[in-house]
mmCIF file of C-alpha atoms and ligand atoms in Angstrom:
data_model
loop_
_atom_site.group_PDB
_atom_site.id
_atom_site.type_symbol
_atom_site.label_atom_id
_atom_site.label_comp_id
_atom_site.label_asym_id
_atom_site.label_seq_id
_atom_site.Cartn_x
_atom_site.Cartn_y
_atom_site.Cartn_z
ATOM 1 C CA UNK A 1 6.903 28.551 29.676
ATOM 2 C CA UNK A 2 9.406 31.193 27.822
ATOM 3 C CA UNK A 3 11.130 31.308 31.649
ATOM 4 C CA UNK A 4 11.514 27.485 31.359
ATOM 5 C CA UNK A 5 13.074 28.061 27.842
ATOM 6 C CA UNK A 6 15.448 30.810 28.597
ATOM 7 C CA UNK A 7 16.062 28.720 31.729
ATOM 8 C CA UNK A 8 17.012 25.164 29.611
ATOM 9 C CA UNK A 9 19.413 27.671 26.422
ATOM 10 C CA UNK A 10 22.456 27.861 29.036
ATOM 11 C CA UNK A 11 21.883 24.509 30.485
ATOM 12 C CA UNK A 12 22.155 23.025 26.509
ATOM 13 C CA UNK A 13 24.837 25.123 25.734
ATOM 14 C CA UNK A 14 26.550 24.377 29.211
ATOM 15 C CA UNK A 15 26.132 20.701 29.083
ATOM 16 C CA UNK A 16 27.450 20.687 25.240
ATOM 17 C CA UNK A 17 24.066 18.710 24.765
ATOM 18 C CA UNK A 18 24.659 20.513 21.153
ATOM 19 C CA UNK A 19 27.896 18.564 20.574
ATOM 20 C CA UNK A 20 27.007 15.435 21.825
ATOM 21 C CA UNK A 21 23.742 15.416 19.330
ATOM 22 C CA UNK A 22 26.165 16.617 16.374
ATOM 23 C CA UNK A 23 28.823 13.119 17.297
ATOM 24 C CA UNK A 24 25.637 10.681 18.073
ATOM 25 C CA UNK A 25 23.032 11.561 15.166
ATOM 26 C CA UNK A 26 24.598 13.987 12.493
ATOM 27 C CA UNK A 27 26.606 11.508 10.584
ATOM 28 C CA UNK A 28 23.398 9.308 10.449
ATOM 29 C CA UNK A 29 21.481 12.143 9.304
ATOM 30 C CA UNK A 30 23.940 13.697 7.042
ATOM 31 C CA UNK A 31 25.006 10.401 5.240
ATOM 32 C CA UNK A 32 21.290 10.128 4.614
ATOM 33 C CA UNK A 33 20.989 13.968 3.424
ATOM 34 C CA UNK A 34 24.257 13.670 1.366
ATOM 35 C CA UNK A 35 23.147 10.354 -0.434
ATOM 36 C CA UNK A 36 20.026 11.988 -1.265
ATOM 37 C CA UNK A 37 17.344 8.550 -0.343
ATOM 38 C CA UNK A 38 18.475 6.242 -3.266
ATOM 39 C CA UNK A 39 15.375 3.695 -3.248
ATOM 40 C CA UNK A 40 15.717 2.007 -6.522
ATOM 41 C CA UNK A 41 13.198 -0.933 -5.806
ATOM 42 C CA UNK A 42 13.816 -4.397 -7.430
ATOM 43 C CA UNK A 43 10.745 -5.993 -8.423
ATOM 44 C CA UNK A 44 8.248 -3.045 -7.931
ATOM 45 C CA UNK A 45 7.350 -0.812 -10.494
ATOM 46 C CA UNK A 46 8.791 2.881 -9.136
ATOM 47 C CA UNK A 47 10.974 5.446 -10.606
ATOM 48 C CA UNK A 48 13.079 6.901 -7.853
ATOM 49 C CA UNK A 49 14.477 10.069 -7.871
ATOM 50 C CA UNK A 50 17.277 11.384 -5.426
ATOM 51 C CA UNK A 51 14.320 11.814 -2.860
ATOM 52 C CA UNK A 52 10.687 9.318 -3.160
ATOM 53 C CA UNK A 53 9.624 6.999 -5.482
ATOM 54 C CA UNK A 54 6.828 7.551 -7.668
ATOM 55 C CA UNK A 55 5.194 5.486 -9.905
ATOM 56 C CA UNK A 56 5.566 4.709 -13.645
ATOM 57 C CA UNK A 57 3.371 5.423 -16.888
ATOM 58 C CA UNK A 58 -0.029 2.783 -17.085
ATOM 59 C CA UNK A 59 1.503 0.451 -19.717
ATOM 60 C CA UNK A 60 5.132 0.253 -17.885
ATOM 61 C CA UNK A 61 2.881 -0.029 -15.206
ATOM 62 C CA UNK A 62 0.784 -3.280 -16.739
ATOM 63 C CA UNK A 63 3.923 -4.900 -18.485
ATOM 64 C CA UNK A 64 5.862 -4.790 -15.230
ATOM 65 C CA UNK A 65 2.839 -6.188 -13.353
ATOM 66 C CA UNK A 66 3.034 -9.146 -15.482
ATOM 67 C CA UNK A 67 6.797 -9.990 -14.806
ATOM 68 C CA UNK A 68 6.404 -10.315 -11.495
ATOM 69 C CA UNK A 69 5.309 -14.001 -10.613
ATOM 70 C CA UNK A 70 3.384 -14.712 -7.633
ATOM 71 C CA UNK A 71 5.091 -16.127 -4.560
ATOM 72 C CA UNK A 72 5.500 -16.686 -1.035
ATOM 73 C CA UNK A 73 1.017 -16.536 -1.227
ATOM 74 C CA UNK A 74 1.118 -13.056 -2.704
ATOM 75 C CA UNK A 75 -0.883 -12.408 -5.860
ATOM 76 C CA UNK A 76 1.216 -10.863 -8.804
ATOM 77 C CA UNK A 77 -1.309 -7.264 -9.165
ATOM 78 C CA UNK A 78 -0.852 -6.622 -5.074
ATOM 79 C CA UNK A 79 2.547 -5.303 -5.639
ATOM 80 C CA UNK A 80 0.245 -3.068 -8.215
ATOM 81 C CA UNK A 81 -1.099 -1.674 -5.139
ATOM 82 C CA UNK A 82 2.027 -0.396 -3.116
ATOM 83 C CA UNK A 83 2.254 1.876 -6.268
ATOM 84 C CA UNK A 84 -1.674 3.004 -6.564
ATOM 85 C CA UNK A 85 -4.608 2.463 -4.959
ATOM 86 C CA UNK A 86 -7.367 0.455 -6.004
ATOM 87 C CA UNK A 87 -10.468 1.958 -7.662
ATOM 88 C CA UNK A 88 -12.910 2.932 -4.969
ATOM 89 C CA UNK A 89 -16.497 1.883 -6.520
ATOM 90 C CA UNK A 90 -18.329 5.268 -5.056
ATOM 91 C CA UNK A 91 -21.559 3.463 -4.341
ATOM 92 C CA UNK A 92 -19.746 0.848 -2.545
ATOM 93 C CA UNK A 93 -17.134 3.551 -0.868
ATOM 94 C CA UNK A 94 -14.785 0.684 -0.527
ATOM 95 C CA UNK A 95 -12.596 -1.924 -2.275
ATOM 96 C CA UNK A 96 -11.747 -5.269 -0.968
ATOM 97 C CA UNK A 97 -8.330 -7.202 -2.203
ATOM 98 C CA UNK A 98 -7.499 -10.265 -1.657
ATOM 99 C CA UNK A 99 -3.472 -10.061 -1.244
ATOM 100 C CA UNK A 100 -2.416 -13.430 -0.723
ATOM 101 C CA UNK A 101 -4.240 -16.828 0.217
ATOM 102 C CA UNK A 102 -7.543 -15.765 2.352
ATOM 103 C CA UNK A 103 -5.910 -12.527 3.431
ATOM 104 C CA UNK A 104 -7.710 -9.516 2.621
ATOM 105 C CA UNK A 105 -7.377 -5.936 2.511
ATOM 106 C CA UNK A 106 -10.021 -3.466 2.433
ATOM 107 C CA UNK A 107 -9.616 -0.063 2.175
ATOM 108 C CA UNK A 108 -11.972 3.049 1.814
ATOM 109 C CA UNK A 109 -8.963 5.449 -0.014
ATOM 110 C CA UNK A 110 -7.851 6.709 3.361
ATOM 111 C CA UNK A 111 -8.193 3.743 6.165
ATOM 112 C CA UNK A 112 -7.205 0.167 6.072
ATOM 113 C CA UNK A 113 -8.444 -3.344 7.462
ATOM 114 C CA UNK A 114 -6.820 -6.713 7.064
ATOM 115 C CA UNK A 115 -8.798 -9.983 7.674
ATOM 116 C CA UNK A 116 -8.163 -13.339 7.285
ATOM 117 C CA UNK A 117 -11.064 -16.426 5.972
ATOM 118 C CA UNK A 118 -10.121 -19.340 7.962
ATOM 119 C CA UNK A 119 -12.675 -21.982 7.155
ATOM 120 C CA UNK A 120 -13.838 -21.311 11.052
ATOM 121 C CA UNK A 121 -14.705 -18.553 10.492
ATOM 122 C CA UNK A 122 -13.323 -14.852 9.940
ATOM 123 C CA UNK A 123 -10.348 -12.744 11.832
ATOM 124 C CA UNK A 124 -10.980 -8.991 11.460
ATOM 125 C CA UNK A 125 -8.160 -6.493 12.340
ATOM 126 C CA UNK A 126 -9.507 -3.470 12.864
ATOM 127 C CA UNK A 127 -13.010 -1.656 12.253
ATOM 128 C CA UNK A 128 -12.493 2.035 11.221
ATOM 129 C CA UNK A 129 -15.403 4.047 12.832
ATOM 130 C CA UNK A 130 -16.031 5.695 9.448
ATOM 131 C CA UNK A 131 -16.383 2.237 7.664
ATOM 132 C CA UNK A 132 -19.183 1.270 9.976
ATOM 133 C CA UNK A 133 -21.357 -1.950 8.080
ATOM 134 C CA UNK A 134 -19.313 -1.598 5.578
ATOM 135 C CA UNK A 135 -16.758 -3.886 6.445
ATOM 136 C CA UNK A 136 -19.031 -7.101 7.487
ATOM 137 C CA UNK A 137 -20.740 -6.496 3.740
ATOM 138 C CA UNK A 138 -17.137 -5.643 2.236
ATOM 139 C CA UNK A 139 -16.580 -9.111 4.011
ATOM 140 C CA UNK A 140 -19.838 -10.629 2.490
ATOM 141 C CA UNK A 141 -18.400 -10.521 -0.968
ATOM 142 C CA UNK A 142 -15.803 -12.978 -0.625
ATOM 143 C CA UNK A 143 -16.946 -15.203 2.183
ATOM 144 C CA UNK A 144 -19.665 -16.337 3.976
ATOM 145 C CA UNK A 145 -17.725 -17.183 7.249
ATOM 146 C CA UNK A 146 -18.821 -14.537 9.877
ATOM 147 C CA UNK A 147 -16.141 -12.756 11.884
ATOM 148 C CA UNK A 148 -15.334 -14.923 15.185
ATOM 149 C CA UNK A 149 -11.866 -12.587 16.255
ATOM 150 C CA UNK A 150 -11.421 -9.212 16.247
ATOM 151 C CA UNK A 151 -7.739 -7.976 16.555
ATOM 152 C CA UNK A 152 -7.087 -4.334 18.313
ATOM 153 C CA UNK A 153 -3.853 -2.545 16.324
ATOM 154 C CA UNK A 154 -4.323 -0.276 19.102
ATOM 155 C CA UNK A 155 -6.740 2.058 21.273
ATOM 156 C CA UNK A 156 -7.784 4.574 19.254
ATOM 157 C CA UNK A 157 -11.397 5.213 17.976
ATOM 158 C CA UNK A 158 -10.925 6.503 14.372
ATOM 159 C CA UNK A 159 -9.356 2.808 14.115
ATOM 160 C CA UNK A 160 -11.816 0.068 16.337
ATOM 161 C CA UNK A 161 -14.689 2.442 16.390
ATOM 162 C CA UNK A 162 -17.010 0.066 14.983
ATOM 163 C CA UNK A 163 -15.651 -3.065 16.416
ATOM 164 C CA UNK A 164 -19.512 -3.085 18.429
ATOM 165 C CA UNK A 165 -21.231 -3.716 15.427
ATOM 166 C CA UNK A 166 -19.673 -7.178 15.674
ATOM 167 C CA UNK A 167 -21.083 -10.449 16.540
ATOM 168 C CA UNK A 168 -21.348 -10.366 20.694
ATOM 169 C CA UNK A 169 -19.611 -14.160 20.705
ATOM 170 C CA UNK A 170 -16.689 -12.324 18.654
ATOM 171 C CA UNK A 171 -13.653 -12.907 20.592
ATOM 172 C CA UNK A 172 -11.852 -9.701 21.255
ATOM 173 C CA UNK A 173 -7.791 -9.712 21.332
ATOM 174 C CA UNK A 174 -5.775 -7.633 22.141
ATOM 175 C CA UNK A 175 -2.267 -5.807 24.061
ATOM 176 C CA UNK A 176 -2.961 -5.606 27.952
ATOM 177 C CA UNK A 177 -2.845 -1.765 27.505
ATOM 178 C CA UNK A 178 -5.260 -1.585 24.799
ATOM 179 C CA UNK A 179 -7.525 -3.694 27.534
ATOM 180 C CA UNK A 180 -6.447 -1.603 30.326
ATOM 181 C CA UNK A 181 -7.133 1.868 28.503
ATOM 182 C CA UNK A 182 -10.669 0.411 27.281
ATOM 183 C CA UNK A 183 -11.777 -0.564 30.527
ATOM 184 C CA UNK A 184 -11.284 2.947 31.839
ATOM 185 C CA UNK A 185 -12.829 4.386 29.095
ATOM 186 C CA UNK A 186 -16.214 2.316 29.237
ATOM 187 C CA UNK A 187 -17.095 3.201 25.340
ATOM 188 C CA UNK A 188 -19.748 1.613 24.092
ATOM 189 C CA UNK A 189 -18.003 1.524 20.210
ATOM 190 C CA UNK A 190 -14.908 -0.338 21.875
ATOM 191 C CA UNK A 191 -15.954 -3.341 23.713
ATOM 192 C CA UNK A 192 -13.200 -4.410 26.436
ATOM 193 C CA UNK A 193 -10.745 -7.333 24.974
ATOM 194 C CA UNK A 194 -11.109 -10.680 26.329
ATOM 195 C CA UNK A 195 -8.112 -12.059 25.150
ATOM 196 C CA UNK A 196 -5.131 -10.061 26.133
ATOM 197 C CA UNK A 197 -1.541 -10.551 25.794
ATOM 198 C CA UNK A 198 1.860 -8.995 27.035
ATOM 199 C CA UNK A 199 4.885 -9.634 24.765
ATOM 200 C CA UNK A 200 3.649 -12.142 21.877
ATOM 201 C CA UNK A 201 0.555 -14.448 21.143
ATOM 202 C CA UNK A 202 0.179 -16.598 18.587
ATOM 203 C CA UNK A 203 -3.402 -16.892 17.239
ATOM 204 C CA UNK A 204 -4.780 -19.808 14.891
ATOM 205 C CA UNK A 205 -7.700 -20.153 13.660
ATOM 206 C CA UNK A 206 -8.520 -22.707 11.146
ATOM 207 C CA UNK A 207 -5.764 -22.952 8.617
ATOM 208 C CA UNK A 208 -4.622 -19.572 9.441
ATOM 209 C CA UNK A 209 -2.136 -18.215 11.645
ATOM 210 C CA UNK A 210 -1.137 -14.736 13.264
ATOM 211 C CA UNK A 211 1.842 -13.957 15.326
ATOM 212 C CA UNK A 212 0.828 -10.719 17.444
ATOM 213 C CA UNK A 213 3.851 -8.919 18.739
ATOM 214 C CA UNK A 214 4.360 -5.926 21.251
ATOM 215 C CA UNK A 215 7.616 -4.031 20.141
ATOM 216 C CA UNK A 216 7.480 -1.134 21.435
ATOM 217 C CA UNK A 217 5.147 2.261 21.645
ATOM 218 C CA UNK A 218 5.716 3.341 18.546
ATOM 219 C CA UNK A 219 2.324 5.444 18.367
ATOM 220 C CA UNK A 220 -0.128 4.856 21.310
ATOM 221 C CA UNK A 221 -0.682 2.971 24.453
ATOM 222 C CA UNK A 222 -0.952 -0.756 23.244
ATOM 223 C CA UNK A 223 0.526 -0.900 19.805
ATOM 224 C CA UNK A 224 1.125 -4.422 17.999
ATOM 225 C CA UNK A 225 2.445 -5.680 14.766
ATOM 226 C CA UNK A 226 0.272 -8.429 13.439
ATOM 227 C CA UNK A 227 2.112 -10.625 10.822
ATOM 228 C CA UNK A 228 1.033 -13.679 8.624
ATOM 229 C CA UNK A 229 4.718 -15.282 8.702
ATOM 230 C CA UNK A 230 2.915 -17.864 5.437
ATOM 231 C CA UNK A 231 2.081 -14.676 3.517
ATOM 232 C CA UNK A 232 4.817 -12.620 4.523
ATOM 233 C CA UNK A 233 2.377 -9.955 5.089
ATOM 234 C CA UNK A 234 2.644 -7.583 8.535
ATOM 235 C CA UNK A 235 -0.091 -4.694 9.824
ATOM 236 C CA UNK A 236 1.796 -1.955 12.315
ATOM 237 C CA UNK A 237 -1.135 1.113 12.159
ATOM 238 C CA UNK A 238 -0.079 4.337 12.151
ATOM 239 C CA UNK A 239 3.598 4.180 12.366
ATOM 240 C CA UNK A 240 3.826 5.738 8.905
ATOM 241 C CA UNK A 241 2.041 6.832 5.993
ATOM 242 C CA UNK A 242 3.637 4.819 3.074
ATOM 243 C CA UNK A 243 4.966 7.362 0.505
ATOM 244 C CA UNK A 244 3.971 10.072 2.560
ATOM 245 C CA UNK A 245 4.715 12.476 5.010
ATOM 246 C CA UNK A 246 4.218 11.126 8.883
ATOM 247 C CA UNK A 247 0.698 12.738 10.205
ATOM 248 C CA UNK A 248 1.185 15.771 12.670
ATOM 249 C CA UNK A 249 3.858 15.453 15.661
ATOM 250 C CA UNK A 250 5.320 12.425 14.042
ATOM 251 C CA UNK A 251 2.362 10.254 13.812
ATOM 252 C CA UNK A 252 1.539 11.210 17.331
ATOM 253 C CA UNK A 253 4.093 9.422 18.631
ATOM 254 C CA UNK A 254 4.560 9.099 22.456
ATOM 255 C CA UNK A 255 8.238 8.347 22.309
ATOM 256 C CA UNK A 256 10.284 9.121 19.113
ATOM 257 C CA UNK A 257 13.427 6.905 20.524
ATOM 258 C CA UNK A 258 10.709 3.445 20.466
ATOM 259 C CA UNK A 259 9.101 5.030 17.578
ATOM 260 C CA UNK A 260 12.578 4.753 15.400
ATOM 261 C CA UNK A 261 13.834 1.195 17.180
ATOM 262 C CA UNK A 262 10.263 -0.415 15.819
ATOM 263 C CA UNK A 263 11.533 0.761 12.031
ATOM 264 C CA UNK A 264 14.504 -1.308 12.747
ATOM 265 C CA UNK A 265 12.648 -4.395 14.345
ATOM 266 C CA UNK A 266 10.093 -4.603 11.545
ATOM 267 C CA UNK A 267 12.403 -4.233 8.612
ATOM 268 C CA UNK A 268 14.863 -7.172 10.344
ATOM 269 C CA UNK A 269 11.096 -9.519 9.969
ATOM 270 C CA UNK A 270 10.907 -11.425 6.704
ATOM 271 C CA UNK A 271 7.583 -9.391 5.070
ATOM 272 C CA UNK A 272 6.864 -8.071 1.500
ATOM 273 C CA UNK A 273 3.638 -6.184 2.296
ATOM 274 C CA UNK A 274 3.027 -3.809 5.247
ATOM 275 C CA UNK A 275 -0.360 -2.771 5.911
ATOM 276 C CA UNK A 276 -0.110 0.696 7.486
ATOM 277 C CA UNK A 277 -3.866 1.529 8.581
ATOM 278 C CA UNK A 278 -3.808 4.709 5.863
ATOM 279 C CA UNK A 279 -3.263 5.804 2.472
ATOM 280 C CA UNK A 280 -4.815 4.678 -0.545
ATOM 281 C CA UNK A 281 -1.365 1.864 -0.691
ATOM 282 C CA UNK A 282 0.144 -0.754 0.511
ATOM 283 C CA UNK A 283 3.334 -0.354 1.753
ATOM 284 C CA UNK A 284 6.785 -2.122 1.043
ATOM 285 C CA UNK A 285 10.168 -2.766 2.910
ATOM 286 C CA UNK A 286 11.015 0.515 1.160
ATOM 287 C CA UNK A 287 8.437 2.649 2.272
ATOM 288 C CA UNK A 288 9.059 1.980 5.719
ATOM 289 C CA UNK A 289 12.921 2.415 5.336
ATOM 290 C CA UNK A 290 11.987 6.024 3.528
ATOM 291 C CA UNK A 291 10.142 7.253 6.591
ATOM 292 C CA UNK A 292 13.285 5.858 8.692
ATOM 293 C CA UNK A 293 15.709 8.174 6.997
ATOM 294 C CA UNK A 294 13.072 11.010 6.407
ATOM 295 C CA UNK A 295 12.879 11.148 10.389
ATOM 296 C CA UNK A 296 16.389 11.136 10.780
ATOM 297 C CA UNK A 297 16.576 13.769 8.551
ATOM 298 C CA UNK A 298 13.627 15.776 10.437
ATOM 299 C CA UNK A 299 15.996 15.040 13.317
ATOM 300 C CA UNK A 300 19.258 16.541 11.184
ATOM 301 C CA UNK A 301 16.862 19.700 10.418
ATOM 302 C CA UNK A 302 16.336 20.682 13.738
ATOM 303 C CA UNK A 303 20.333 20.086 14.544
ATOM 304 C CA UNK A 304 20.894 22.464 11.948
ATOM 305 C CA UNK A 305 18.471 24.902 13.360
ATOM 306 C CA UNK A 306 20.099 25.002 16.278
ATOM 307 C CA UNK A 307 23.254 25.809 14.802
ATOM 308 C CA UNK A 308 21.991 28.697 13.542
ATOM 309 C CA UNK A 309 19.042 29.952 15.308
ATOM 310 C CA UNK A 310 19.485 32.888 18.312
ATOM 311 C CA UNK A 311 18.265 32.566 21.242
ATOM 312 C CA UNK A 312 14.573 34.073 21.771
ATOM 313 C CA UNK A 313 11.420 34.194 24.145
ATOM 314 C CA UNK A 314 10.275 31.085 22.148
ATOM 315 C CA UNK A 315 13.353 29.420 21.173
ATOM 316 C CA UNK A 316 11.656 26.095 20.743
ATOM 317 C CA UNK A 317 9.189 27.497 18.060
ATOM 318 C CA UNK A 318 12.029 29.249 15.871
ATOM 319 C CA UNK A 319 14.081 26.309 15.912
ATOM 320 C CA UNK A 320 10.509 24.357 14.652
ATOM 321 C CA UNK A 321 10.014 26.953 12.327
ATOM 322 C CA UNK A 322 13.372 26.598 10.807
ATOM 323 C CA UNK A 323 13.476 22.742 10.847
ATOM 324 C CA UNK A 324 10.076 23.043 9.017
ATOM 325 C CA UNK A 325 11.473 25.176 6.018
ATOM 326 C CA UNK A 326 14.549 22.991 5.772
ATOM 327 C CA UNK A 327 12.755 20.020 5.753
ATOM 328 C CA UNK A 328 9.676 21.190 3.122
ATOM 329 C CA UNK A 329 12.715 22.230 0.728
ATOM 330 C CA UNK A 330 14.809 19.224 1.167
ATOM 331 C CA UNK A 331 11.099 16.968 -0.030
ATOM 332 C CA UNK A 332 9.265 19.214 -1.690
ATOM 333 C CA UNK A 333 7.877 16.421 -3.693
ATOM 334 C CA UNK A 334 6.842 14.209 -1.020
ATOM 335 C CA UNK A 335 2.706 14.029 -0.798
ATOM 336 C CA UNK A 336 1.674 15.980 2.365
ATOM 337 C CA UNK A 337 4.811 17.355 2.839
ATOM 338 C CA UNK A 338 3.362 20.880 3.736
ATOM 339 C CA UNK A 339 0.495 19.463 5.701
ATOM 340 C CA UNK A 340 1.998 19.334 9.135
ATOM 341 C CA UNK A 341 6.309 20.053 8.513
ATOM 342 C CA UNK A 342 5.691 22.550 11.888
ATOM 343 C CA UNK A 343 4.236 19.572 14.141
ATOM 344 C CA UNK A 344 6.701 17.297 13.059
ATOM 345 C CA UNK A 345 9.348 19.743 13.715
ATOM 346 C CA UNK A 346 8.172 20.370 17.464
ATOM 347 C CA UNK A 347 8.079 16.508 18.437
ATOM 348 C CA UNK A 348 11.973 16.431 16.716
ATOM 349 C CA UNK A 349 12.729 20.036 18.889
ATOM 350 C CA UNK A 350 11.541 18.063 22.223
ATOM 351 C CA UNK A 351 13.211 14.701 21.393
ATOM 352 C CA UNK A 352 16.925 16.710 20.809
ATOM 353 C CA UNK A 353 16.381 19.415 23.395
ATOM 354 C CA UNK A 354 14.727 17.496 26.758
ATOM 355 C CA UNK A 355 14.123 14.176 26.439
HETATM 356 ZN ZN1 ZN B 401 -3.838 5.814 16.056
#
């Protein structure tokens, strides 16, 4: 492995890889360093500083709720919630919202559902294995439909874990990779899809409607956006943690380049609240266009590092190393920022260097 390094520093330097990186991303990344991330939100209830948003005293907090009128479906105190979680009653461990016309989130303070009451009964995205029966009583409280669709956001277990605990006439939807991928995997916890879909399906149940899009692997084989175009409400789980730094190696993404491009896509849809799959929040149009520019500026960090980093038997790791310093000073206040700066710098080092 340090052979293959030594072996790619002349080919870099050779091919002027360096230069070509500075022309195509620096001035993205250094308007967006120089500007400082300037996220004054209308109609929310944040202070921003020069780098995140944070939010406001109790009574601002309660005074601006009550300016904001409901519209488009959404309820006035769910913009509340892209600012602070809801109380989690610790007997319950859980707290179900409804955030616009029969469209409910339910969180535990770290993982997040959506589902939908259709008068035919109930759609259910996602089943967090840690949320178990939990989610058909959460359910319970505000409905007595039983779940008839389940929606995969995408393959992985910590996510769908306890989609099994479902009816067995529930009708199971999701990408043709998620279906693919569950097949070969024969888990019990994730039974296979029976509804699967390529590019875009359209679901409707009752007097609801979903528009299930593919746009890209922005995190893991079979990611979709799920979007309620009446309550201008989208899910896209675990492309970012809203007011947060990403989890390790960018969210685990599988390809940084799709992983940026579905930023753009989503924030061209018409939406107001994103449901991200984590984080005691909901997210806004804002969050999502913080993480944008805080990945660009990841991406900046490691340009910088190899501006001024010698080469070495691990080459890769210094220039991490030195990404991850540049990048814990430059949002030192951002929550988690220290958790994982390291990982996120690799996946940046491999996206600038080799791929
Ligand atoms: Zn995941």
């Amino acid at each position: 492995m340090n052979l293959l390094i030594f072996a790619f520093i002349p080919l870099i330097l050779s091919l002027g890889i360096i230069p070509a990186l500075q022309s195509e991303i620096l001035p993205n990344a250094d308007a967006i360093k120089a500007k400082g991330s300037s996220l004054t939100e209308t109609n929310s209830k944040k202070v921003c500083g020069d780098r995140l948003c944070s939010s406001i005293s109790e009574n601002q907090s309660i005074s601006s709720s009550m300016m904001i009128k409901s519209q488009k479906g959404l309820f006035s105190s769910t913009m509340d919630y892209t600012v602070t979680g809801p109380e989690i009653d610790p007997d319950k461990g859980y707290s179900v919202i409804e955030i616009g016309d029969g469209l409910y989130w339910l969180t535990d303070g770290m993982y997040q559902v959506m589902f939908l009451t259709t008068g035919e009964g109930v759609i259910l995205v996602d089943a967090p294995m840690g949320m178990g029966t939990k989610i058909q009583q959460a359910i319970s409280e505000v409905t007595s439909e039983k779940v008839t669709h389940f929606i995969y956001s995408h393959i992985h277990k910590d996510h769908v874990g306890s989609s099994a605990l479902l009816p067995k006439e529930t009708v199971f939807i999701s990408h043709i990779d998620t279906a693919e991928h569950l097949k070969k995997k024969n888990d019990p916890q994730r039974p296979v899809p029976t509804v699967t879909f390529d590019d875009e399906y359209t679901l409707k149940v009752g007097d609801q409607v979903l528009e299930l899009s593919y746009l890209g692997q922005f995190h893991s084989k079979g990611d979709i956006v799920i979007y309620s175009p009446i309550h201008k409400v989208v899910m896209a789980v675990d492309l970012f943690h809203p007011n947060a730094a990403p989890f390790q190696f960018m969210g685990i993404t599988r390809d940084v380049g799709e992983h940026l491009a579905v930023h753009d896509k989503l924030l061209a849809m018409d939406w107001e609240i994103i449901v991200s799959g984590h984080e005691p929040i909901l997210g806004t149009p804002e969050h999502l266009k913080f993480n944008k520019e805080f990945t660009l500026a990841v991406l900046g960090n490691v340009i910088t590092a190899m501006q001024i980093t010698q080469p070495s038997a691990d080459y890769f790791g210094d220039l991490a190393n030195k990404c991850a310093e540049l990048t814990v000073e430059q949002y030192s206040d951002l929550k988690d920022i220290e958790v994982y700066p390291v990982e996120n710098c690799v996946t940046m080092v491999f996206y600038a260097m080799i791929d």
